[in-house]
Amino acid sequence: MAPIRRLVLDVLKPHSPSTVEFARQVSSASGVVGVNASLLETDREVQNIRLVVEGEAIDADEVEHRIESLGGTVHSIDEVVAGEEMVEPRDQPQDWLPP
């Protein structure tokens, strides 16, 4: 099976643990070499963050389990890169808007 190299997740999390600790905990999942956590929105009880998880062979189930064990919920999986090489997104002609 092809390894997962990147996951981009939209996550809802409580204010505690902090975003720093949340990213640290997720980064210790199997196959993960780095995590980028960006705050998208915050309200009284929760924060919405984007997690970019990268590695050589990410265990997606373990990543989701860690998120849930920290009180978070995966709202959506916005990007998955799998295979032997990282493939970066490219604009497609149908994505271009006329001037």
Coordinates of N, CA, C and O in Angstrom, one line a residue:
M1 N 0.8 -1.2 0.0 CA 0.0 0.0 0.0 C 0.9 1.2 0.0 O 1.9 1.3 0.7
A2 N 0.5 2.3 -0.7 CA 1.3 3.5 -0.8 C 1.3 4.2 0.5 O 0.3 4.4 1.1
P3 N 2.4 4.8 0.9 CA 2.5 5.5 2.1 C 1.9 6.9 2.0 O 1.9 7.5 1.0
I4 N 1.3 7.3 3.1 CA 0.7 8.7 3.2 C 1.9 9.6 3.6 O 2.5 9.4 4.6
R5 N 2.0 10.7 2.9 CA 3.1 11.6 3.1 C 2.7 13.0 3.7 O 3.4 13.7 4.3
R6 N 1.4 13.3 3.4 CA 0.9 14.6 3.9 C -0.6 14.5 4.1 O -1.3 13.9 3.3
L7 N -1.1 15.0 5.3 CA -2.5 15.1 5.5 C -2.7 16.6 5.9 O -2.0 17.2 6.7
V8 N -3.8 17.2 5.3 CA -4.2 18.5 5.7 C -5.6 18.4 6.3 O -6.5 17.9 5.6
L9 N -5.7 18.7 7.6 CA -6.9 18.4 8.4 C -7.5 19.7 8.9 O -6.8 20.6 9.5
D10 N -8.8 19.8 8.9 CA -9.6 20.9 9.5 C -10.1 20.3 10.8 O -10.8 19.4 10.8
V11 N -9.6 20.9 12.0 CA -9.8 20.3 13.3 C -10.5 21.3 14.2 O -10.1 22.5 14.2
L12 N -11.4 20.9 15.0 CA -12.0 21.7 16.0 C -11.5 21.1 17.3 O -11.5 19.9 17.6
K13 N -10.9 22.0 18.2 CA -10.3 21.6 19.4 C -10.7 22.5 20.6 O -11.0 23.7 20.4
P14 N -10.7 22.0 21.8 CA -10.9 22.9 22.9 C -9.7 23.8 23.1 O -8.6 23.6 22.6
H15 N -9.9 24.9 23.9 CA -8.8 25.8 24.2 C -7.6 25.1 24.9 O -6.5 25.5 24.7
S16 N -7.9 24.1 25.7 CA -6.9 23.4 26.4 C -6.9 22.0 25.9 O -8.0 21.4 25.9
P17 N -5.8 21.4 25.5 CA -4.5 21.9 25.5 C -4.2 23.0 24.5 O -5.0 23.2 23.6
S18 N -3.1 23.7 24.7 CA -2.8 24.8 23.8 C -2.5 24.3 22.4 O -2.3 23.0 22.2
T19 N -2.5 25.1 21.4 CA -2.2 24.7 20.1 C -0.8 24.2 20.0 O -0.5 23.2 19.3
V20 N 0.1 24.7 20.8 CA 1.5 24.2 20.8 C 1.5 22.8 21.3 O 2.1 21.9 20.6
E21 N 0.9 22.5 22.4 CA 0.9 21.1 22.9 C 0.1 20.2 22.0 O 0.5 19.0 21.8
F22 N -0.9 20.7 21.4 CA -1.7 19.9 20.5 C -0.9 19.4 19.3 O -0.8 18.2 19.0
A23 N -0.1 20.3 18.7 CA 0.8 20.0 17.6 C 1.9 19.0 18.1 O 2.2 18.1 17.3
R24 N 2.4 19.2 19.2 CA 3.5 18.3 19.7 C 3.0 16.9 19.9 O 3.6 16.0 19.5
Q25 N 1.8 16.8 20.5 CA 1.2 15.5 20.7 C 0.9 14.8 19.3 O 1.2 13.6 19.2
V26 N 0.4 15.5 18.4 CA 0.1 14.9 17.1 C 1.4 14.5 16.4 O 1.5 13.5 15.7
S27 N 2.4 15.3 16.5 CA 3.7 15.1 15.9 C 4.4 13.8 16.3 O 5.3 13.3 15.7
S28 N 3.9 13.3 17.5 CA 4.6 12.0 18.0 C 3.9 10.8 17.4 O 4.3 9.7 17.8
A29 N 2.9 10.9 16.6 CA 2.2 9.8 15.9 C 3.2 9.1 15.0 O 4.1 9.7 14.4
S30 N 3.0 7.8 14.8 CA 3.9 7.0 13.9 C 4.0 7.6 12.5 O 2.9 7.9 11.9
G31 N 5.2 7.7 12.0 CA 5.5 8.1 10.7 C 5.4 9.6 10.5 O 5.7 10.1 9.4
V32 N 5.1 10.4 11.5 CA 5.0 11.8 11.4 C 6.4 12.4 11.6 O 7.1 12.1 12.6
V33 N 6.9 13.3 10.7 CA 8.1 14.0 11.0 C 7.9 15.5 11.3 O 8.8 16.2 11.8
G34 N 6.7 16.0 11.0 CA 6.4 17.4 11.3 C 5.0 17.8 11.2 O 4.2 17.1 10.5
V35 N 4.6 18.8 12.0 CA 3.2 19.2 12.1 C 3.2 20.8 12.1 O 3.9 21.4 12.8
N36 N 2.3 21.3 11.2 CA 2.1 22.8 11.2 C 0.7 23.0 11.7 O -0.3 22.4 11.1
A37 N 0.5 23.8 12.7 CA -0.9 24.1 13.2 C -1.1 25.6 13.1 O -0.4 26.4 13.6
S38 N -2.2 25.9 12.3 CA -2.6 27.3 12.1 C -4.0 27.5 12.6 O -4.9 26.8 12.3
L39 N -4.1 28.6 13.5 CA -5.4 29.0 14.0 C -6.2 29.6 12.9 O -5.8 30.6 12.3
L40 N -7.4 29.1 12.7 CA -8.3 29.7 11.7 C -9.4 30.5 12.3 O -9.8 31.6 11.8
E41 N -9.9 30.1 13.5 CA -11.0 30.8 14.2 C -11.0 30.4 15.6 O -10.7 29.2 16.0
T42 N -11.4 31.3 16.5 CA -11.6 30.9 17.9 C -12.9 31.5 18.4 O -13.3 32.6 17.9
D43 N -13.5 30.8 19.3 CA -14.7 31.3 20.0 C -14.6 31.0 21.5 O -13.5 30.6 22.0
R44 N -15.7 31.1 22.2 CA -15.6 31.0 23.7 C -15.1 29.6 24.1 O -14.4 29.5 25.1
E45 N -15.5 28.6 23.4 CA -15.3 27.2 23.9 C -14.3 26.4 23.1 O -13.6 25.5 23.6
V46 N -14.1 26.8 21.8 CA -13.3 25.9 20.9 C -12.5 26.8 20.0 O -12.7 28.0 19.8
Q47 N -11.5 26.1 19.3 CA -10.7 26.8 18.3 C -10.8 25.9 17.1 O -10.8 24.6 17.2
N48 N -10.8 26.5 15.9 CA -10.7 25.8 14.6 C -9.3 26.0 14.1 O -8.8 27.1 14.0
I49 N -8.6 24.8 13.9 CA -7.2 24.9 13.4 C -7.0 24.0 12.2 O -7.8 23.1 12.0
R50 N -6.1 24.4 11.4 CA -5.7 23.6 10.2 C -4.4 22.9 10.6 O -3.4 23.6 11.0
L51 N -4.4 21.6 10.5 CA -3.2 20.8 10.8 C -2.6 20.3 9.5 O -3.3 19.6 8.7
V52 N -1.4 20.6 9.2 CA -0.6 20.0 8.1 C 0.4 19.0 8.7 O 1.2 19.4 9.4
V53 N 0.1 17.7 8.4 CA 1.0 16.7 9.0 C 1.8 16.1 7.9 O 1.2 15.6 6.8
E54 N 3.1 16.0 8.0 CA 4.0 15.4 7.0 C 4.8 14.3 7.6 O 5.2 14.4 8.8
G55 N 5.2 13.4 6.7 CA 6.1 12.3 7.1 C 6.3 11.4 6.0 O 6.0 11.6 4.8
E56 N 7.0 10.3 6.3 CA 7.3 9.3 5.2 C 6.2 8.2 5.1 O 6.0 7.7 4.0
A57 N 5.6 7.9 6.2 CA 4.5 6.9 6.2 C 3.6 7.1 7.4 O 3.7 6.5 8.4
I58 N 2.8 8.2 7.2 CA 1.9 8.6 8.3 C 0.8 7.6 8.6 O 0.2 7.1 7.7
D59 N 0.6 7.3 9.9 CA -0.5 6.4 10.3 C -1.7 7.3 10.5 O -1.8 7.9 11.6
A60 N -2.5 7.4 9.5 CA -3.7 8.4 9.6 C -4.6 8.0 10.7 O -5.1 8.9 11.4
D61 N -4.8 6.7 11.0 CA -5.7 6.3 12.1 C -5.1 6.8 13.4 O -5.9 7.3 14.3
E62 N -3.8 6.7 13.6 CA -3.2 7.1 14.9 C -3.3 8.6 15.0 O -3.5 9.1 16.1
V63 N -3.1 9.4 13.9 CA -3.2 10.8 14.0 C -4.6 11.2 14.4 O -4.8 12.0 15.3
E64 N -5.6 10.6 13.8 CA -7.0 10.9 14.2 C -7.3 10.5 15.7 O -7.9 11.2 16.4
H65 N -6.7 9.4 16.1 CA -6.9 8.9 17.5 C -6.3 9.9 18.4 O -6.9 10.3 19.5
R66 N -5.1 10.4 18.1 CA -4.4 11.4 19.0 C -5.2 12.7 19.1 O -5.4 13.3 20.2
I67 N -5.8 13.1 17.9 CA -6.6 14.3 17.9 C -7.8 14.2 18.8 O -8.1 15.0 19.7
E68 N -8.5 13.0 18.7 CA -9.7 12.7 19.5 C -9.3 12.6 21.0 O -10.1 13.0 21.9
S69 N -8.2 12.0 21.3 CA -7.8 11.8 22.7 C -7.4 13.2 23.4 O -7.5 13.3 24.6
L70 N -7.1 14.2 22.6 CA -6.9 15.5 23.1 C -8.2 16.4 23.1 O -8.1 17.6 23.4
G71 N -9.3 15.8 22.8 CA -10.6 16.5 22.8 C -11.0 17.1 21.5 O -12.0 17.8 21.4
G72 N -10.2 16.8 20.4 CA -10.5 17.4 19.1 C -11.3 16.6 18.3 O -11.6 15.4 18.6
T73 N -11.8 17.1 17.2 CA -12.6 16.5 16.2 C -12.1 16.8 14.8 O -11.9 18.0 14.5
V74 N -11.9 15.9 13.9 CA -11.6 16.1 12.6 C -12.8 16.5 11.8 O -13.7 15.7 11.7
H75 N -12.9 17.8 11.4 CA -14.1 18.2 10.6 C -14.0 17.7 9.2 O -15.0 17.3 8.6
S76 N -12.8 17.8 8.6 CA -12.6 17.4 7.2 C -11.2 17.0 6.9 O -10.3 17.6 7.6
I77 N -11.0 16.2 6.0 CA -9.6 15.9 5.4 C -9.6 16.7 4.1 O -10.2 16.3 3.2
D78 N -8.8 17.8 4.1 CA -8.7 18.7 3.0 C -7.7 18.3 2.0 O -7.8 18.8 0.8
E79 N -6.7 17.5 2.3 CA -5.7 17.1 1.3 C -5.0 15.9 1.8 O -4.8 15.7 3.0
V80 N -4.7 15.0 0.9 CA -3.9 13.8 1.2 C -2.9 13.6 0.1 O -3.3 13.7 -1.1
V81 N -1.7 13.4 0.4 CA -0.6 13.1 -0.5 C -0.1 11.7 -0.2 O 0.3 11.5 1.0
A82 N -0.2 10.8 -1.2 CA 0.2 9.5 -0.9 C 1.1 9.0 -2.1 O 1.0 9.5 -3.2
G83 N 2.0 8.1 -1.8 CA 2.8 7.5 -2.9 C 4.3 7.7 -2.6 O 4.7 8.0 -1.5
E84 N 5.1 7.4 -3.5 CA 6.5 7.4 -3.4 C 7.1 8.8 -3.3 O 8.2 9.0 -2.8
E85 N 6.4 9.8 -3.9 CA 7.0 11.1 -4.0 C 5.9 12.1 -3.5 O 4.7 11.8 -3.6
M86 N 6.3 13.3 -3.0 CA 5.4 14.3 -2.6 C 5.0 15.0 -3.9 O 5.8 15.3 -4.8
V87 N 3.7 15.2 -4.1 CA 3.2 15.9 -5.3 C 2.5 17.2 -4.8 O 1.6 17.1 -3.9
E88 N 3.1 18.3 -5.3 CA 2.5 19.6 -4.9 C 1.3 19.9 -5.7 O 1.3 19.6 -6.9
P89 N 0.3 20.6 -5.1 CA -0.8 21.0 -5.9 C -0.4 22.0 -7.0 O 0.5 22.8 -6.8
R90 N -1.1 22.0 -8.1 CA -0.9 22.9 -9.2 C -2.3 23.5 -9.6 O -3.3 22.8 -9.6
D91 N -2.2 24.8 -10.0 CA -3.4 25.4 -10.6 C -3.8 24.7 -11.9 O -2.9 24.4 -12.7
Q92 N -5.1 24.5 -12.1 CA -5.6 23.9 -13.3 C -6.3 25.0 -14.1 O -6.9 25.9 -13.5
P93 N -6.4 24.8 -15.4 CA -7.1 25.9 -16.2 C -8.5 26.2 -15.7 O -8.9 27.3 -15.7
Q94 N -9.2 25.2 -15.3 CA -10.6 25.4 -14.8 C -10.6 26.2 -13.5 O -11.7 26.7 -13.1
D95 N -9.5 26.3 -12.8 CA -9.4 27.1 -11.6 C -9.2 28.6 -11.8 O -9.3 29.4 -10.9
W96 N -8.8 28.9 -13.0 CA -8.4 30.3 -13.3 C -9.7 31.1 -13.6 O -10.6 30.7 -14.2
L97 N -9.7 32.3 -13.0 CA -10.9 33.2 -13.3 C -10.5 34.2 -14.3 O -9.4 34.8 -14.3
P98 N -11.4 34.6 -15.2 CA -11.0 35.6 -16.2 C -10.9 37.0 -15.5 O -11.5 37.2 -14.5
P99 N -10.0 37.8 -16.1 CA -9.8 39.2 -15.5 C -11.0 40.0 -15.6 O -11.9 39.9 -16.2

